[in-house]
mmCIF file with all atom_site columns, C-alpha atoms in Angstrom:
data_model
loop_
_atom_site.group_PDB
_atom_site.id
_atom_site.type_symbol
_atom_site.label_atom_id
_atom_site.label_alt_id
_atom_site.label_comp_id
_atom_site.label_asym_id
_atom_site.label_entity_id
_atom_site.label_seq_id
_atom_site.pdbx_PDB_ins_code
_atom_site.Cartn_x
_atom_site.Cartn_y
_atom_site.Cartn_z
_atom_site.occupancy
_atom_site.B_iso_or_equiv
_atom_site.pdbx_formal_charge
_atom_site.auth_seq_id
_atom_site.auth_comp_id
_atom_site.auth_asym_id
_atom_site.auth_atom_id
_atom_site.pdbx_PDB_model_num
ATOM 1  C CA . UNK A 1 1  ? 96.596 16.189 201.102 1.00 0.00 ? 1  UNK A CA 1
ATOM 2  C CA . UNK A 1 2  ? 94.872 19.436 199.482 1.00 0.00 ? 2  UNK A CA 1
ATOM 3  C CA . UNK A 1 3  ? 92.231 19.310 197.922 1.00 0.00 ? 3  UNK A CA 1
ATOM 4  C CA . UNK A 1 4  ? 91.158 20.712 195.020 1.00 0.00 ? 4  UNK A CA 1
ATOM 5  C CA . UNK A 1 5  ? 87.265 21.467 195.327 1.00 0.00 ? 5  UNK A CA 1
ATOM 6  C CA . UNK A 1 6  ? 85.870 24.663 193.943 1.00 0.00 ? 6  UNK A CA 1
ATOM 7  C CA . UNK A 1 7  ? 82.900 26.035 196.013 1.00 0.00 ? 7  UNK A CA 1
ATOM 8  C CA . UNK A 1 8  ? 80.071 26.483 192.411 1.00 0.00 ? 8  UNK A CA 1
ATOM 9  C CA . UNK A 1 9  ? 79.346 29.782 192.470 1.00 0.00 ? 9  UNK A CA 1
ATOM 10 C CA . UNK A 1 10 ? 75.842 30.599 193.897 1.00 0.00 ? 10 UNK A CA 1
ATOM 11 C CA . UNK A 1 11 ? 75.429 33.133 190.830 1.00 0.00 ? 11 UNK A CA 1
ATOM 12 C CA . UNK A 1 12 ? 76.076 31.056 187.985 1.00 0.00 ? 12 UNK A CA 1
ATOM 13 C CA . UNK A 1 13 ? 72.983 28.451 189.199 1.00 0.00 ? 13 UNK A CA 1
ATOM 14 C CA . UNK A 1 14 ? 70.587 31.509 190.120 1.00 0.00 ? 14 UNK A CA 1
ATOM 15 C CA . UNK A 1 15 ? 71.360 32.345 186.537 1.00 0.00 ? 15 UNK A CA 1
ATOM 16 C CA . UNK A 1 16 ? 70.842 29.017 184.834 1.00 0.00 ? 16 UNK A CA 1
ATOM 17 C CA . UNK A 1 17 ? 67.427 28.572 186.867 1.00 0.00 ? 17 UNK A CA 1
ATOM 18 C CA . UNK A 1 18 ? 66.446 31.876 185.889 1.00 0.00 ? 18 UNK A CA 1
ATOM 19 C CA . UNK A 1 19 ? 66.763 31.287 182.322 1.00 0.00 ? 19 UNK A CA 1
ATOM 20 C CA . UNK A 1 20 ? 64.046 27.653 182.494 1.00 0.00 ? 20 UNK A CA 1
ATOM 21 C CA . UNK A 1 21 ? 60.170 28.565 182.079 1.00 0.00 ? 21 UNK A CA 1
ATOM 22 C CA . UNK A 1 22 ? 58.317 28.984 185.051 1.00 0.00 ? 22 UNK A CA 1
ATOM 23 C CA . UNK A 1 23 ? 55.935 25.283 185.783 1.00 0.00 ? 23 UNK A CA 1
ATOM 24 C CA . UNK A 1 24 ? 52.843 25.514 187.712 1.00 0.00 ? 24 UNK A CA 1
ATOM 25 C CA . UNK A 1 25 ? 51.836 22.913 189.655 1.00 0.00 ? 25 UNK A CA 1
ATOM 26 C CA . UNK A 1 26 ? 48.903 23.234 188.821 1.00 0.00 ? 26 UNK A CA 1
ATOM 27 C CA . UNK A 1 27 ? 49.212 22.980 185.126 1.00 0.00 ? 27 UNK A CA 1
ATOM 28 C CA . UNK A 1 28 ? 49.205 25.316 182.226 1.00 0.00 ? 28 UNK A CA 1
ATOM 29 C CA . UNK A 1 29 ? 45.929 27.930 181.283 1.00 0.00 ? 29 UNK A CA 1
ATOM 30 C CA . UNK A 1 30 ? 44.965 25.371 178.727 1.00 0.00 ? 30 UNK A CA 1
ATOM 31 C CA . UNK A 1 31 ? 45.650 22.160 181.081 1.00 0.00 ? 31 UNK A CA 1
ATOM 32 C CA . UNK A 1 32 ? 43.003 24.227 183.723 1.00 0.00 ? 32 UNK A CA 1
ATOM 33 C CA . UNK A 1 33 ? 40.715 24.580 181.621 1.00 0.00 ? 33 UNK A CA 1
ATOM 34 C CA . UNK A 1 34 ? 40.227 21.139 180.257 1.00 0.00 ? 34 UNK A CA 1
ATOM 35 C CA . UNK A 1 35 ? 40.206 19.805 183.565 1.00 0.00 ? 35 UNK A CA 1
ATOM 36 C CA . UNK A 1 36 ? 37.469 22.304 184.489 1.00 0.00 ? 36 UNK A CA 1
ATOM 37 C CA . UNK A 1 37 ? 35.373 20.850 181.593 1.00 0.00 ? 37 UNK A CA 1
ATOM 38 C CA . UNK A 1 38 ? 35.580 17.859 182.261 1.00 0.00 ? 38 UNK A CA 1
ATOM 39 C CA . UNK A 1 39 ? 34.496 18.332 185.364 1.00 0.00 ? 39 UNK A CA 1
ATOM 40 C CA . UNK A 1 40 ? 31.679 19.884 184.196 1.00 0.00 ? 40 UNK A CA 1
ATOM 41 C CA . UNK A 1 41 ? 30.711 17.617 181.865 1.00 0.00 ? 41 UNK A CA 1
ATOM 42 C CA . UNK A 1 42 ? 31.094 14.345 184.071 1.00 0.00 ? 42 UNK A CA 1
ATOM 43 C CA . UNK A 1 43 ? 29.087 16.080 186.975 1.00 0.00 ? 43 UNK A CA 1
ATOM 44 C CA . UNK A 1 44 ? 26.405 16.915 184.746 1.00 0.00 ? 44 UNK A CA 1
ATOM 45 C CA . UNK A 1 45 ? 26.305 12.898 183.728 1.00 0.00 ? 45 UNK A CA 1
ATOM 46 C CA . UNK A 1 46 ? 26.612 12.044 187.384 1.00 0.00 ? 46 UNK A CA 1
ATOM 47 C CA . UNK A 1 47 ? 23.697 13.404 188.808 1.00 0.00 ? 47 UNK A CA 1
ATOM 48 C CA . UNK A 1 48 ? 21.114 10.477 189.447 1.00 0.00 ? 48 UNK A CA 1
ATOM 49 C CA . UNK A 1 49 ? 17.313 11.401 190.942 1.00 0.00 ? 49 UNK A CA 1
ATOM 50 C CA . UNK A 1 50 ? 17.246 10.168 194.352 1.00 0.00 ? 50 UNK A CA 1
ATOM 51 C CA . UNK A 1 51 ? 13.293 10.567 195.674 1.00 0.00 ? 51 UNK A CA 1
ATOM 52 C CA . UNK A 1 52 ? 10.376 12.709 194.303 1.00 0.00 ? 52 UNK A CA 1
ATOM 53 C CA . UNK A 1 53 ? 10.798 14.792 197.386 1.00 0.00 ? 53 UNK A CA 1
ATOM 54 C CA . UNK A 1 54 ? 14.534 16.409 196.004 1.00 0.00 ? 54 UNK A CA 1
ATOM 55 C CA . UNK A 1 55 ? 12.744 16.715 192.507 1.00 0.00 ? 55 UNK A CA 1
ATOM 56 C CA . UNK A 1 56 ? 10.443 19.522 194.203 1.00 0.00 ? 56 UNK A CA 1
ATOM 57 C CA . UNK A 1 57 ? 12.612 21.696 195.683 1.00 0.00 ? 57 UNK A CA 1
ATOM 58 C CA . UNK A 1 58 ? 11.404 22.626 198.599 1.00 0.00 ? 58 UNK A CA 1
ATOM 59 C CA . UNK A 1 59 ? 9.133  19.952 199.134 1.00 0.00 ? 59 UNK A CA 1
ATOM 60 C CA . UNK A 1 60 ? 5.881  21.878 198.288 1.00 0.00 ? 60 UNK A CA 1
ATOM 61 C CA . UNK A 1 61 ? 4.035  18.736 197.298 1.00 0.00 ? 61 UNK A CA 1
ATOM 62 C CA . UNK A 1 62 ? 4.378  17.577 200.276 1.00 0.00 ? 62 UNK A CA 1
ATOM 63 C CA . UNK A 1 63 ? 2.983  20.708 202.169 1.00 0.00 ? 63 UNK A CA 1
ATOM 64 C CA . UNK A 1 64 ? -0.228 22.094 202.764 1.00 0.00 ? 64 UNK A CA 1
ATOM 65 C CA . UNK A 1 65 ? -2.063 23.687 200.669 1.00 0.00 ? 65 UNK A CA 1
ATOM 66 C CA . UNK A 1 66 ? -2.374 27.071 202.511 1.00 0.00 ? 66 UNK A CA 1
ATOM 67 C CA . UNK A 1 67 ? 1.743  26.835 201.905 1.00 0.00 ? 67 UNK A CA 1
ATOM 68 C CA . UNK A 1 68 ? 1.748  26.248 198.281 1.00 0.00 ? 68 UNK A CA 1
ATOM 69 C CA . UNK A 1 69 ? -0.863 29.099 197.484 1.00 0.00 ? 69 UNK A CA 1
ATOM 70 C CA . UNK A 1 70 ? 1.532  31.157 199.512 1.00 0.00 ? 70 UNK A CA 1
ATOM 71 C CA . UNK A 1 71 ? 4.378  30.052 197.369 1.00 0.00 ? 71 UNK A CA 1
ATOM 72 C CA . UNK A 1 72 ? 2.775  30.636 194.251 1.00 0.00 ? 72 UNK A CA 1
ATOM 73 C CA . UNK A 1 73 ? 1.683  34.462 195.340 1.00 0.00 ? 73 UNK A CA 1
ATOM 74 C CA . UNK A 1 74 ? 4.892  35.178 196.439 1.00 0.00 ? 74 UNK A CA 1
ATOM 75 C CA . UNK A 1 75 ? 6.127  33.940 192.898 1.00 0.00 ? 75 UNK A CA 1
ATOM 76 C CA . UNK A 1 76 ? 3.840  36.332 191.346 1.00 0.00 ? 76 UNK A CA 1
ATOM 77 C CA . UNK A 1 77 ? 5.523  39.528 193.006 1.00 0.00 ? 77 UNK A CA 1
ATOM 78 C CA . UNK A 1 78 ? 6.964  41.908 190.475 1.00 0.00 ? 78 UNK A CA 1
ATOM 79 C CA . UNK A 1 79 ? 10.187 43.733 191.492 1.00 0.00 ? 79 UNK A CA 1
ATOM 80 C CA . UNK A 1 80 ? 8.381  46.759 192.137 1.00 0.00 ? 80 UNK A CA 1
ATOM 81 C CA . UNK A 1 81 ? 6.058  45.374 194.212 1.00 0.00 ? 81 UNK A CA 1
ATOM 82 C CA . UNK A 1 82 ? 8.869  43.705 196.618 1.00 0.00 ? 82 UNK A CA 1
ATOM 83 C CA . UNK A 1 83 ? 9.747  45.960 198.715 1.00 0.00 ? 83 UNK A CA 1
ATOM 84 C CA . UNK A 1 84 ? 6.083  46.962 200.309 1.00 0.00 ? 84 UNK A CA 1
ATOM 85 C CA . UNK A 1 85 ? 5.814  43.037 200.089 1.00 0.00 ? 85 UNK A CA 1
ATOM 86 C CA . UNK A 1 86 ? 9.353  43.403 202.614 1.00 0.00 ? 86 UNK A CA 1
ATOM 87 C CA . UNK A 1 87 ? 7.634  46.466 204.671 1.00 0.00 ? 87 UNK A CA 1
ATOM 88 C CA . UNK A 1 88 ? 4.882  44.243 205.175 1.00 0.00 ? 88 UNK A CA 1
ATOM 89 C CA . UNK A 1 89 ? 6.201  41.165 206.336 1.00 0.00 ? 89 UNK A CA 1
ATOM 90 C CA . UNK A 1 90 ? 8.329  43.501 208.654 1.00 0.00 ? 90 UNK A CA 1
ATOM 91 C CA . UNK A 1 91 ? 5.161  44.860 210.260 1.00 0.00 ? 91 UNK A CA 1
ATOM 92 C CA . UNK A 1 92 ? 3.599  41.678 210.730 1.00 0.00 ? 92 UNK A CA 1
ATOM 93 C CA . UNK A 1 93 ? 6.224  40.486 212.390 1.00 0.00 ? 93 UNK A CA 1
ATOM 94 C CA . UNK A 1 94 ? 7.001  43.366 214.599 1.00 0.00 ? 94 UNK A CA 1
ATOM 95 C CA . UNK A 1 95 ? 10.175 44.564 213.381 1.00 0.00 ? 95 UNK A CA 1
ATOM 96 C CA . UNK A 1 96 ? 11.330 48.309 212.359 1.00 0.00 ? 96 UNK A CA 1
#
């Protein structure tokens, strides 16, 4: 018995894929973007205050008070004034 079965040629389906838009998995530009927003805009709802200690930062409430004057000093250094701030830490410390 012969049979009669034609092998598809390989070029024809390259061709027909070829000619379908491209899909991303992970969605089209405008799909992205939405999903980014909402992202945004449900972690922004989600965040809930846990303890007064988070709410500080750092915790400076809680630390001494020769810690929070340093704090605020070092908050009152102008850009200029940085890097002798730097130069002077460096020489306290012992470093080069």
């Amino acid at each position: 018995m012969e049979s009669n079965v034609v092998k598809f040629p390989y070029s024809v389906s390259r061709r027909v894929h070829s000619r379908k838009p491209r899909r991303s998995k992970n969605g089209t530009p405008e799909e992205r973007a939405a999903k980014a927003a909402a992202e945004v805009h449900a972690t922004a709802a989600a965040v809930i205050e846990i303890s007064p200690r988070v709410k500080t930062g750092v915790g400076h409430r809680h630390a001494p008070a020769s810690f929070r004057d340093f704090v605020e000093k070092l908050s009152q250094i102008t850009p200029e004034e940085f890097p002798d701030f730097i130069a002077g830490l460096r020489k306290l410390a012992g470093l080069p």
